[in-house]
Amino acid sequence: MRDKTTYKKIVAARIRELYSELFTINVEIYKDNEANIKGAISRVTGGDEDSVKRVYSTFKALCNIADFSQSSIESTPAEMPVQEQVVTSPQVTVAPSPKSTEFHYNIQIHLPATTDISVYNAIFKSLKDNLML
């Protein structure tokens, strides 16, 4: 924040990092309307209305400081504080065997915010009954 020429872009990069789940839902969520942002926050956090309002207020306050106009969202090493060191490791890629094909399914369940344990029991019982082979 000391460098007045780059701090807004650095703040934008850190917002994208900190709120990465929101940016997964919408890459330009900082431009979206209040209802859509609060809906995304609610889905990600599962929090109650007051929690969602607090997260939304913080998110919008940070977005008002940030400059998202930069095409590259990563900060360069010159923009990083002196204490941080970037360590990169070589990437090794293994070509998949042409004879094997694997399918993976990731299922996300957004549980409602409730103190009634029977709601959770019913959800997981239904999952067990319908998804287990």
Short mmCIF file of C-alpha atoms in Angstrom, two decimals:
data_model
loop_
_atom_site.label_atom_id
_atom_site.label_comp_id
_atom_site.label_asym_id
_atom_site.label_seq_id
_atom_site.Cartn_x
_atom_site.Cartn_y
_atom_site.Cartn_z
CA MET A 1 0.00 0.00 0.00
CA ARG A 2 3.04 2.24 0.16
CA ASP A 3 3.38 2.46 -3.62
CA LYS A 4 0.51 4.71 -4.64
CA THR A 5 0.85 3.72 -8.31
CA THR A 6 0.22 -0.01 -7.86
CA TYR A 7 -1.61 -0.61 -4.59
CA LYS A 8 -5.08 -0.63 -6.17
CA LYS A 9 -4.09 -3.41 -8.57
CA ILE A 10 -2.48 -5.36 -5.72
CA VAL A 11 -5.65 -5.00 -3.65
CA ALA A 12 -7.66 -6.32 -6.62
CA ALA A 13 -5.35 -9.34 -6.93
CA ARG A 14 -5.65 -10.07 -3.21
CA ILE A 15 -9.45 -9.73 -3.34
CA ARG A 16 -9.53 -12.26 -6.20
CA GLU A 17 -7.38 -14.57 -4.07
CA LEU A 18 -9.29 -14.11 -0.80
CA TYR A 19 -12.75 -14.31 -2.37
CA SER A 20 -11.78 -16.91 -4.98
CA GLU A 21 -14.98 -18.90 -4.46
CA LEU A 22 -17.05 -15.86 -5.37
CA PHE A 23 -14.93 -15.24 -8.45
CA THR A 24 -15.45 -18.88 -9.41
CA ILE A 25 -19.18 -18.21 -9.51
CA ASN A 26 -18.75 -14.99 -11.52
CA VAL A 27 -15.36 -13.70 -12.71
CA GLU A 28 -16.70 -10.14 -12.60
CA ILE A 29 -18.69 -10.45 -9.38
CA TYR A 30 -17.37 -7.09 -8.21
CA LYS A 31 -19.55 -5.51 -10.95
CA ASP A 32 -22.70 -7.47 -10.06
CA ASN A 33 -25.68 -6.08 -8.18
CA GLU A 34 -26.14 -6.41 -4.42
CA ALA A 35 -28.71 -9.21 -4.57
CA ASN A 36 -26.54 -11.42 -6.79
CA ILE A 37 -23.42 -10.85 -4.70
CA LYS A 38 -25.29 -11.58 -1.47
CA GLY A 39 -26.76 -14.71 -3.05
CA ALA A 40 -23.29 -15.92 -4.03
CA ILE A 41 -21.94 -15.16 -0.54
CA SER A 42 -24.83 -17.05 1.00
CA ARG A 43 -24.19 -20.09 -1.21
CA VAL A 44 -20.47 -20.08 -0.45
CA THR A 45 -20.62 -19.43 3.29
CA GLY A 46 -24.00 -20.88 4.24
CA GLY A 47 -24.22 -18.04 6.74
CA ASP A 48 -27.29 -16.33 8.09
CA GLU A 49 -28.55 -12.99 6.77
CA ASP A 50 -26.49 -10.88 9.19
CA SER A 51 -23.27 -12.74 8.35
CA VAL A 52 -23.93 -12.35 4.63
CA LYS A 53 -24.52 -8.60 5.10
CA ARG A 54 -21.20 -8.23 6.95
CA VAL A 55 -19.25 -10.19 4.34
CA TYR A 56 -20.95 -8.20 1.56
CA SER A 57 -20.09 -4.87 3.24
CA THR A 58 -16.45 -5.86 3.59
CA PHE A 59 -16.29 -7.18 0.02
CA LYS A 60 -17.80 -3.99 -1.44
CA ALA A 61 -15.59 -1.72 0.68
CA LEU A 62 -12.49 -3.53 -0.58
CA CYS A 63 -13.77 -3.50 -4.16
CA ASN A 64 -14.24 0.28 -3.96
CA ILE A 65 -10.50 0.58 -3.25
CA ALA A 66 -9.35 -1.94 -5.87
CA ASP A 67 -8.59 -1.50 -9.56
CA PHE A 68 -9.79 -4.57 -11.48
CA SER A 69 -8.95 -3.09 -14.89
CA GLN A 70 -5.62 -4.89 -15.12
CA SER A 71 -5.86 -7.87 -17.48
CA SER A 72 -3.35 -9.90 -15.47
CA ILE A 73 -4.73 -10.59 -12.02
CA GLU A 74 -1.47 -11.86 -10.57
CA SER A 75 0.86 -9.38 -8.95
CA THR A 76 4.38 -9.22 -10.21
CA PRO A 77 7.35 -9.89 -7.91
CA ALA A 78 8.14 -6.15 -7.89
CA GLU A 79 4.69 -5.52 -6.41
CA MET A 80 5.04 -8.10 -3.65
CA PRO A 81 6.25 -7.10 -0.20
CA VAL A 82 9.90 -7.78 0.51
CA GLN A 83 9.09 -10.49 3.11
CA GLU A 84 7.34 -12.72 0.57
CA GLN A 85 9.41 -15.09 -1.51
CA VAL A 86 8.04 -16.96 -4.47
CA VAL A 87 9.31 -20.51 -4.75
CA THR A 88 8.46 -22.32 -7.92
CA SER A 89 8.89 -26.00 -8.48
CA PRO A 90 9.20 -27.63 -11.88
CA GLN A 91 5.97 -29.09 -13.16
CA VAL A 92 5.99 -32.67 -14.25
CA THR A 93 3.26 -33.83 -16.59
CA VAL A 94 2.53 -37.43 -17.28
CA ALA A 95 0.72 -38.33 -20.46
CA PRO A 96 -2.37 -40.43 -19.76
CA SER A 97 -2.43 -43.94 -21.07
CA PRO A 98 -4.50 -44.04 -24.27
CA LYS A 99 -6.19 -47.25 -23.07
CA SER A 100 -7.49 -45.89 -19.78
CA THR A 101 -10.28 -43.42 -19.37
CA GLU A 102 -11.34 -42.13 -16.00
CA PHE A 103 -14.37 -40.09 -15.09
CA HIS A 104 -14.62 -38.13 -11.89
CA TYR A 105 -17.70 -36.46 -10.51
CA ASN A 106 -17.54 -33.76 -7.88
CA ILE A 107 -20.81 -33.03 -6.16
CA GLN A 108 -21.16 -29.93 -4.03
CA ILE A 109 -23.91 -29.69 -1.48
CA HIS A 110 -24.73 -26.33 0.01
CA LEU A 111 -26.31 -27.07 3.36
CA PRO A 112 -28.83 -24.68 4.83
CA ALA A 113 -27.96 -22.74 7.96
CA THR A 114 -30.01 -24.42 10.66
CA THR A 115 -29.67 -25.73 14.19
CA ASP A 116 -32.15 -28.54 13.55
CA ILE A 117 -30.03 -31.69 13.14
CA SER A 118 -32.95 -33.57 11.57
CA VAL A 119 -32.59 -31.40 8.44
CA TYR A 120 -29.00 -32.58 7.98
CA ASN A 121 -29.93 -36.19 8.78
CA ALA A 122 -32.66 -36.13 6.13
CA ILE A 123 -30.29 -34.67 3.50
CA PHE A 124 -27.55 -37.22 4.13
CA LYS A 125 -30.01 -40.12 4.32
CA SER A 126 -31.41 -39.10 0.95
CA LEU A 127 -27.89 -38.91 -0.49
CA LYS A 128 -27.09 -42.35 0.85
CA ASP A 129 -30.30 -43.84 -0.53
CA ASN A 130 -29.99 -42.24 -3.95
CA LEU A 131 -26.27 -42.06 -4.68
CA MET A 132 -24.82 -45.21 -3.19
CA LEU A 133 -24.66 -48.19 -5.51
#
